[in-house]
Coordinates of C-alpha atoms in Angstrom, one line a residue:
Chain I
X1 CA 67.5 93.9 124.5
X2 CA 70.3 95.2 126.1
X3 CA 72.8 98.2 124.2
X4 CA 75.6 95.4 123.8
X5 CA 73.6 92.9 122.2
X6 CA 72.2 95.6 119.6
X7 CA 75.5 96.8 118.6
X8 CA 76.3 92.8 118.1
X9 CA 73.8 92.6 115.4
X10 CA 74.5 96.0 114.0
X11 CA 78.4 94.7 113.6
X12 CA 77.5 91.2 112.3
X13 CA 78.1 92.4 108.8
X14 CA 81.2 93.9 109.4
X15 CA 82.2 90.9 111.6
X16 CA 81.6 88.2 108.6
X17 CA 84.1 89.9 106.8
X18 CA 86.6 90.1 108.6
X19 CA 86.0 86.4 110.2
X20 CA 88.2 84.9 106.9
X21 CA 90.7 87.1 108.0
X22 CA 91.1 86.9 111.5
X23 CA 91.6 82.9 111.2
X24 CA 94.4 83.3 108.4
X25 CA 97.8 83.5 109.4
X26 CA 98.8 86.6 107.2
X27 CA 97.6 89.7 108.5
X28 CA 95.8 92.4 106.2
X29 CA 97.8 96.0 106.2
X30 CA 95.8 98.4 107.4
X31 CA 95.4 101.8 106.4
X32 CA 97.7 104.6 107.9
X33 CA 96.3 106.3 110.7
X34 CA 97.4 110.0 111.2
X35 CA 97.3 111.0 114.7
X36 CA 99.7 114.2 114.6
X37 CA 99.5 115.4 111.1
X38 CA 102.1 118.3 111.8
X39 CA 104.7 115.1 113.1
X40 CA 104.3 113.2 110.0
X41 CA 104.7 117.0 108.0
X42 CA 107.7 117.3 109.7
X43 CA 108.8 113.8 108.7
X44 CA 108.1 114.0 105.4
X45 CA 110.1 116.9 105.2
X46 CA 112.9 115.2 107.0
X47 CA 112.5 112.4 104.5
X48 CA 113.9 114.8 101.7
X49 CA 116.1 116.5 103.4
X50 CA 119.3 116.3 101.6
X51 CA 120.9 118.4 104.5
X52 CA 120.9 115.4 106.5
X53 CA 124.0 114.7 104.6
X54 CA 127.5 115.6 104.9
X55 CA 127.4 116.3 101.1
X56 CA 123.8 118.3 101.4
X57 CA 123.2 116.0 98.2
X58 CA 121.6 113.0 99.9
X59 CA 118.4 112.0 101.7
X60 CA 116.3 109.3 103.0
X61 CA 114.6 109.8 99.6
X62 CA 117.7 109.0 97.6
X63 CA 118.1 105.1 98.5
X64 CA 114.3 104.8 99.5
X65 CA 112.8 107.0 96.8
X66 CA 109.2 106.6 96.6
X67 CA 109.0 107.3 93.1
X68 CA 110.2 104.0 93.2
X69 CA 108.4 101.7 95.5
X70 CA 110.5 103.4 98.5
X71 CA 113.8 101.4 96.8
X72 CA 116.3 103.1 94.6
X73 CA 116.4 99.8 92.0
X74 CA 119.9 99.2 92.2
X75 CA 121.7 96.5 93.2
X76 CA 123.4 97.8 96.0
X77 CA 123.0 101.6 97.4
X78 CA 125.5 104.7 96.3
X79 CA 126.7 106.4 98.9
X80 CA 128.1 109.7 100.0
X81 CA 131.5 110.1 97.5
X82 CA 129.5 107.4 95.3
X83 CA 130.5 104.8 97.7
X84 CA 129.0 101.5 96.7
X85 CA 127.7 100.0 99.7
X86 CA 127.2 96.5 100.5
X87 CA 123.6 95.8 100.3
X88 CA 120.4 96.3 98.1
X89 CA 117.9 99.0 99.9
X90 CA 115.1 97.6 101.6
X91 CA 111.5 99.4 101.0
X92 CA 110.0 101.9 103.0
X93 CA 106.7 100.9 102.4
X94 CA 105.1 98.7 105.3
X95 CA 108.3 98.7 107.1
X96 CA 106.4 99.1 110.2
X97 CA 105.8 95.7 109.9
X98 CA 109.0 94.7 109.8
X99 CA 109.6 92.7 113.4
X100 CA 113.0 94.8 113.2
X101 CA 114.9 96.8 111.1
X102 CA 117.9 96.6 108.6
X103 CA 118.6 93.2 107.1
X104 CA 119.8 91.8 109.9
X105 CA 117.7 93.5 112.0
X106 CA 119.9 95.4 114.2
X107 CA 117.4 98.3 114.7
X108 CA 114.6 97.5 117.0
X109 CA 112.3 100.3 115.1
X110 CA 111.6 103.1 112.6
X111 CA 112.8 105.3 114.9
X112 CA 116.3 103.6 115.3
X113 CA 116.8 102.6 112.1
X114 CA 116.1 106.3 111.0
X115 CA 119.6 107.4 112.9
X116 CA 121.5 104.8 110.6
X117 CA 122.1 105.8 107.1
X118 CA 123.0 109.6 108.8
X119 CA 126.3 108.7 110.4
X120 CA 127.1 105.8 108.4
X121 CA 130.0 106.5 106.4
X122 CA 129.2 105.1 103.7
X123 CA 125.7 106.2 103.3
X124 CA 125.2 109.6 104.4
X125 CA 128.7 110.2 106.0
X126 CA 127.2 112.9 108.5
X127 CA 127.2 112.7 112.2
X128 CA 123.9 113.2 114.5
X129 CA 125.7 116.3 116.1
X130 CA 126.3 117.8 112.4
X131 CA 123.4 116.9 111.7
X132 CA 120.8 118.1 114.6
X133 CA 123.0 121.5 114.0
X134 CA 122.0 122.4 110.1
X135 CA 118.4 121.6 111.4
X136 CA 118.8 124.1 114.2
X137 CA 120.1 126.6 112.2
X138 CA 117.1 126.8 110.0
X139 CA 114.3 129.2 111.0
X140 CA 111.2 126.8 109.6
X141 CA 112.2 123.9 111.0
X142 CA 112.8 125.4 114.2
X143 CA 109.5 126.6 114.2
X144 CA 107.8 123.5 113.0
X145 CA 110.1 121.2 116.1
X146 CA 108.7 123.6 118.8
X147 CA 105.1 123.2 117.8
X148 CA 105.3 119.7 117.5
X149 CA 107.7 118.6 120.4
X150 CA 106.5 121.6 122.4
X151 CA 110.2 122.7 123.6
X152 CA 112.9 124.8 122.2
X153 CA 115.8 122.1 121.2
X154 CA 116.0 120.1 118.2
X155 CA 117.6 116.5 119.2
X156 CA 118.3 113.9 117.1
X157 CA 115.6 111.8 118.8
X158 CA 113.0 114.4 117.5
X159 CA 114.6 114.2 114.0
X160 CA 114.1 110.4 113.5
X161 CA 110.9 110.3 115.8
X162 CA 109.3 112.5 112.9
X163 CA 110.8 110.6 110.3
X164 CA 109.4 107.3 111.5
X165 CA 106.2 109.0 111.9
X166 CA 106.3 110.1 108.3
X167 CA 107.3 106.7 107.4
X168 CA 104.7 105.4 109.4
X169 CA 102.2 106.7 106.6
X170 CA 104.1 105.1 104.0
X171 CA 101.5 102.0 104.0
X172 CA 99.7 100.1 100.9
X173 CA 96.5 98.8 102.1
X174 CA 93.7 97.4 99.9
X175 CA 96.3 95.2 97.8
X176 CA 94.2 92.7 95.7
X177 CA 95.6 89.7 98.9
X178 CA 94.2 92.3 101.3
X179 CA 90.8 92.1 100.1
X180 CA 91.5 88.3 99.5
X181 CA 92.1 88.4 103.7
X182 CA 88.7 90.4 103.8
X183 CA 86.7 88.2 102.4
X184 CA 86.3 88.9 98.3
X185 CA 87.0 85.7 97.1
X186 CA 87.7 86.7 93.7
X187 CA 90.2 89.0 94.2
X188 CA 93.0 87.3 93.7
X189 CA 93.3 84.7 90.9
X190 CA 92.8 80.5 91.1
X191 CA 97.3 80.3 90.7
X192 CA 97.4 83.1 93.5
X193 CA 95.2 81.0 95.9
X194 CA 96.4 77.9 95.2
X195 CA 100.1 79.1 96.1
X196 CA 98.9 81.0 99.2
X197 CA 97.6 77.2 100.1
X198 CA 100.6 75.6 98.9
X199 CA 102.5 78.7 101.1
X200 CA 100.3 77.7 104.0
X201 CA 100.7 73.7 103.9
X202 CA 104.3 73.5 103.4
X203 CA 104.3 75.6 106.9
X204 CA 106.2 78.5 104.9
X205 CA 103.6 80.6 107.6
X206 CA 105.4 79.4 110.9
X207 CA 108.0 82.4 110.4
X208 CA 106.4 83.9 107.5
X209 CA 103.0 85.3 108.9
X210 CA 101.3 88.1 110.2
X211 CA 101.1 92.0 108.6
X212 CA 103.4 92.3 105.7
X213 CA 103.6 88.2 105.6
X214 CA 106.7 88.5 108.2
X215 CA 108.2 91.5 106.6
X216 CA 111.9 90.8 107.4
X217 CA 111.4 88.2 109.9
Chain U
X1 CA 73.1 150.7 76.8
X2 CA 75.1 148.2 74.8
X3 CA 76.1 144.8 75.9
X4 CA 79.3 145.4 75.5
X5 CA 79.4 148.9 77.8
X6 CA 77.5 146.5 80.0
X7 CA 80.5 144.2 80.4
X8 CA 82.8 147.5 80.2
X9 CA 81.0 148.7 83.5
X10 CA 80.9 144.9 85.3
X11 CA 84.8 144.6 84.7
X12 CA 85.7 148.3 85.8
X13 CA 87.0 146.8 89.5
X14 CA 89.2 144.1 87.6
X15 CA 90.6 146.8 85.5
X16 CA 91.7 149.0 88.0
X17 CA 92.9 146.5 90.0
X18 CA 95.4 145.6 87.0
X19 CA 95.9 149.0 85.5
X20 CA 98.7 149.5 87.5
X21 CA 100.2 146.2 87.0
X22 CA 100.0 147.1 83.2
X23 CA 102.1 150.0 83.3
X24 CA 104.6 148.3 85.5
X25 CA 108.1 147.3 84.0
X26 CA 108.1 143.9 86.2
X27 CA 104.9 141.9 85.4
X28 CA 103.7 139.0 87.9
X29 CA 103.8 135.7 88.1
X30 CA 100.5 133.9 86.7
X31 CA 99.1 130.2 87.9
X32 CA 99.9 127.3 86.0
X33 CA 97.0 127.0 83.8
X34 CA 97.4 123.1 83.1
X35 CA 95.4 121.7 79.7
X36 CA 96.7 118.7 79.5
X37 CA 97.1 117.1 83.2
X38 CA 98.1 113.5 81.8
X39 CA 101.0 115.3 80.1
X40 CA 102.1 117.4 83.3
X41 CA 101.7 113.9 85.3
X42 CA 103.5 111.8 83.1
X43 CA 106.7 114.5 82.9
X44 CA 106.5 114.4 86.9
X45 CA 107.3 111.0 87.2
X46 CA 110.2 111.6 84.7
X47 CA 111.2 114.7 86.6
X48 CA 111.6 112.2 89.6
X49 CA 112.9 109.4 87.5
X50 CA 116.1 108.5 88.2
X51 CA 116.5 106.2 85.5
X52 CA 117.1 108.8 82.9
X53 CA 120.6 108.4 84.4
X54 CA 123.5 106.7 83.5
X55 CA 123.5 105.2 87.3
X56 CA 120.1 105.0 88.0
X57 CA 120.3 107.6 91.3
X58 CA 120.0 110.5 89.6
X59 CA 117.3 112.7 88.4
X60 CA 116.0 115.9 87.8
X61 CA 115.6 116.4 91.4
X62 CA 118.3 115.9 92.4
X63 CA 120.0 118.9 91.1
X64 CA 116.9 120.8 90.5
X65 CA 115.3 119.5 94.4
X66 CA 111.5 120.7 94.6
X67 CA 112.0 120.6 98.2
X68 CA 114.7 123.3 98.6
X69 CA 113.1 125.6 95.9
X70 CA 114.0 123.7 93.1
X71 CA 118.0 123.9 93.4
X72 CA 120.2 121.6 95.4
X73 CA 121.9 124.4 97.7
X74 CA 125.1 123.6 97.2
X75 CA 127.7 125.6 95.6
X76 CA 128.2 123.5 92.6
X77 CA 126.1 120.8 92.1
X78 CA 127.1 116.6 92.4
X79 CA 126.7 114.8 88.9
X80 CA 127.7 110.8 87.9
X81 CA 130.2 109.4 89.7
X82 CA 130.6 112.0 92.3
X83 CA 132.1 114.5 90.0
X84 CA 131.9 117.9 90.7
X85 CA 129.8 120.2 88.3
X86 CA 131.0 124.0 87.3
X87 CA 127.8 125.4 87.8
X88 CA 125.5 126.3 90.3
X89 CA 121.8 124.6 89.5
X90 CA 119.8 127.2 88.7
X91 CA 116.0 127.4 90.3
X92 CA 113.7 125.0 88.3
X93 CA 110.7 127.4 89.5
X94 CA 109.7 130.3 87.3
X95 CA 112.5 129.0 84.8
X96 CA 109.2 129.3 82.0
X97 CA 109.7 132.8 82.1
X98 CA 113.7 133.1 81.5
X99 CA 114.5 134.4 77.8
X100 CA 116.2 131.3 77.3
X101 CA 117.8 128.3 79.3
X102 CA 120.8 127.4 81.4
X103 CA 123.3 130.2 81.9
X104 CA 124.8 130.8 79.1
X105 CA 121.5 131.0 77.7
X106 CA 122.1 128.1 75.3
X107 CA 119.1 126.3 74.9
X108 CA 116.1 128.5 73.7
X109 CA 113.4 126.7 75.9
X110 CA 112.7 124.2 78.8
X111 CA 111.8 121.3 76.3
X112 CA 115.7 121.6 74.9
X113 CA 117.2 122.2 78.1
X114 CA 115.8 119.3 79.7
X115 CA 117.4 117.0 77.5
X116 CA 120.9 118.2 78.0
X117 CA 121.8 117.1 82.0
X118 CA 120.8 113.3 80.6
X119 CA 123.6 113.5 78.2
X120 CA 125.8 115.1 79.7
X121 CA 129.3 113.0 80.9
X122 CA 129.1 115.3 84.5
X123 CA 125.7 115.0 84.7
X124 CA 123.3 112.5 84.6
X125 CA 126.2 111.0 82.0
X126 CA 124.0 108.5 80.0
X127 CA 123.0 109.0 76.2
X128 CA 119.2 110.1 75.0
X129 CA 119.4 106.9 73.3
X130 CA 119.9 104.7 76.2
X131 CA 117.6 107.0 78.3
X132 CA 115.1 106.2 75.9
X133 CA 115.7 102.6 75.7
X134 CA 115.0 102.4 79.6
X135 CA 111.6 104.4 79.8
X136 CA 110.3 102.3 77.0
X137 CA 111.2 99.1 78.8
X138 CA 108.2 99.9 81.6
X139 CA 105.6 98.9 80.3
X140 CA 103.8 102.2 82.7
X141 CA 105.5 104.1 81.0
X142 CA 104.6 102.9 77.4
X143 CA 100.7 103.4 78.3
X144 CA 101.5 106.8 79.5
X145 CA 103.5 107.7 76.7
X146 CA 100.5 106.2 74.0
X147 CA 97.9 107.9 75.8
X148 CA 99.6 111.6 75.6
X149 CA 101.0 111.3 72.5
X150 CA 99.0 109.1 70.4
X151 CA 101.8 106.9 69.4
X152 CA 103.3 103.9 70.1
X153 CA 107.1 105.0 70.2
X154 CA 108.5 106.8 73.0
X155 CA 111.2 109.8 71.8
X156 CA 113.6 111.9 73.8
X157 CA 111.2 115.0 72.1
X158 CA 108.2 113.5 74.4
X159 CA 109.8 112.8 77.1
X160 CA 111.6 116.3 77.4
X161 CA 108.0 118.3 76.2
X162 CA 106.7 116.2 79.0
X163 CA 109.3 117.0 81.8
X164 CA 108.9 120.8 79.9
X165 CA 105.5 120.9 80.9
X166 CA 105.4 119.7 84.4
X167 CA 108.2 122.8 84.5
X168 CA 105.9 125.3 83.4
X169 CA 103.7 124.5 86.2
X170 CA 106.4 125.0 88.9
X171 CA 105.4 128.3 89.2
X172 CA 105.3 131.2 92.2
X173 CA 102.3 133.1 92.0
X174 CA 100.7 135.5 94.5
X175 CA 103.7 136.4 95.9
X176 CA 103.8 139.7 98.5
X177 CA 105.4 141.6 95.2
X178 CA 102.8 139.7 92.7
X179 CA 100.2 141.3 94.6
X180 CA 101.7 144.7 95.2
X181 CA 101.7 144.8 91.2
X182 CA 97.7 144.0 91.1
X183 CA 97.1 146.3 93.7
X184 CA 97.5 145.5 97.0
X185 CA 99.9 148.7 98.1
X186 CA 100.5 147.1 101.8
X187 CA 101.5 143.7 100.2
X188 CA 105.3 145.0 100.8
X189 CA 106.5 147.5 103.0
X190 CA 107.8 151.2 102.9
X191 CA 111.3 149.5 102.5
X192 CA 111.1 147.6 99.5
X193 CA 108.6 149.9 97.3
X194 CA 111.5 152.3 97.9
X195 CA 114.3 150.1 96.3
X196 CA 111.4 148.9 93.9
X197 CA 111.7 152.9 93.0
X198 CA 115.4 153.1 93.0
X199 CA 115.2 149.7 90.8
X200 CA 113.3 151.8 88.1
X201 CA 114.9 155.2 88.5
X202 CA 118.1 153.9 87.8
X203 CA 117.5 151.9 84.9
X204 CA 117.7 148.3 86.2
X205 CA 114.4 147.7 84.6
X206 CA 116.0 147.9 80.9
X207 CA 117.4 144.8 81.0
X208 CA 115.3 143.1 83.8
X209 CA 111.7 143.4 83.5
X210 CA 108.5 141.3 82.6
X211 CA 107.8 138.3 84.4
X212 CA 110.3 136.8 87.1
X213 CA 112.2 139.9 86.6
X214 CA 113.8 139.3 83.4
X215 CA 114.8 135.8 84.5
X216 CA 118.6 134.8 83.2
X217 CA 118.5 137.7 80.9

């Protein structure tokens, strides 16, 4: 018996599992997986960082506060000078899986979309030079960018590089549709898997698939 | 030999590790003993709950920012509608130990100060009525509430004793000074036991001593 065809049997169990899954169109979300722990640090504390802000009074946090699901439950967002913007915040969480970013996804990534709300007038009503300059001027964070990024320079690339990584974290795996996906048929009620039929037959699933059921698609 | 000289002689390190301490004007800084963690939970999430606000943004945090040492660094802080406050937010951390509450000392204790930014028009600018209205619409929040307090209402009391006692745990223990106080004469250098001298020769110590340094004395 060769190696390969032992670690076939050992897997079978896992691989029955997952078989229900990997036939469905919508994707499980997996559980975050931290590669650079003092990145996503940095992130998060990017994340709160009102000083990101011309006003020093908001952050990524205030519109996408995850006390709240990662939204701020308003209709549409206040801005720097309470500025009512046009349009509701999206979540946080899973936005990795978005195929872009922003509602009409202008921002190919995290990492884009992260430089938005900073310089946008009516959100955080900074620029990135203002910006990347408060962070240089503190002693922690100037510390924390050089171990991470391994150079002297804080950039505005590093700033939202870290955030993304941060919000890369921001995931919710093991929803009761996740285990669903895995294989535990009763995890989800007889109305819920009816509609997920009813979603899959009237071909809602062409755009609507994958990780985060086409998150923003 | 007595059990009680026993225990004299077993404790004779702690002692003298404290004796100094004891005789010190300026007392430290003791952990957060928590006894009732569903309590301290449940006034977290209303710490971060921006609903106890007239607009829905803003919180205790947001003036009071456990990121930034629990103020908002800015000169004056930002309340409803963009209006600018008189005061500077004081530090949310160590406030247990201040005599009384906000600067003027008006409010004898954390419980009554936290309910006076929710009403007030610069503030968060909503009514306790209203405030109270909205947590007892979440049905989270009314299994919380009926688990701490053994009731099925939900008052403005509860929820500021609950905010009050997530408060008292925002504490600062084992600070360089803290330990210089139990002991530990190389916890701060030649430099600061000298102005800790001067602080006690010339009388500073009347007014601010005990814990946090006679905090908003």
């Amino acid at each position: 018996m060769t190696k390969l065809s032992i670690l076939t049997i050992a897997m079978t169990t896992v691989f029955s599992a997952t078989a229900f899954a990997a036939s469905e169109p919508i994707e499980i979300i997996p559980a975050a997986v931290i590669t650079n722990p003092e990145k996503v640090e940095l992130g998060k504390m990017l994340f709160f960082e009102p000083r990101l802000s011309k006003s020093g009074f908001i952050s990524c946090n205030s519109c996408h506060n995850l006390s709240l699901g990662g939204v701020d439950a308003l209709p549409t967002s206040i801005g720097h000078n309470w500025q009512q913007g046009p349009i509701n915040s999206p979540t946080v969480l899973n936005a990795e899986y978005g195929l872009a970013q922003f509602w009409d996804g202008r921002a190919k990534d995290l990492k884009e979309q992260a430089g938005g709300p900073i310089e946008n007038p009516k959100e955080m009503g900074f620029s990135h030079e203002l910006a990347v300059d408060t962070i240089r001027s503190m002693p922690a964070y100037q510390a924390r960018f050089a171990n991470v990024y391994q150079n002297d320079g804080i950039t505005i690339e590093e700033i939202t590089d870290a955030i993304a990584e941060f919000e890369k974290t921001l995931v919710t795996p093991n929803a009761p549709f996740d285990k669903f996906l895995l294989g535990d048929k009763n995890a989800i009620n007889s109305e819920a898997k009816a509609g997920y039929q009813l979603f899959k037959d009237k071909g809602c699933v062409s755009c609507h698939n994958g990780p985060a059921v086409g998150d923003l698609f």
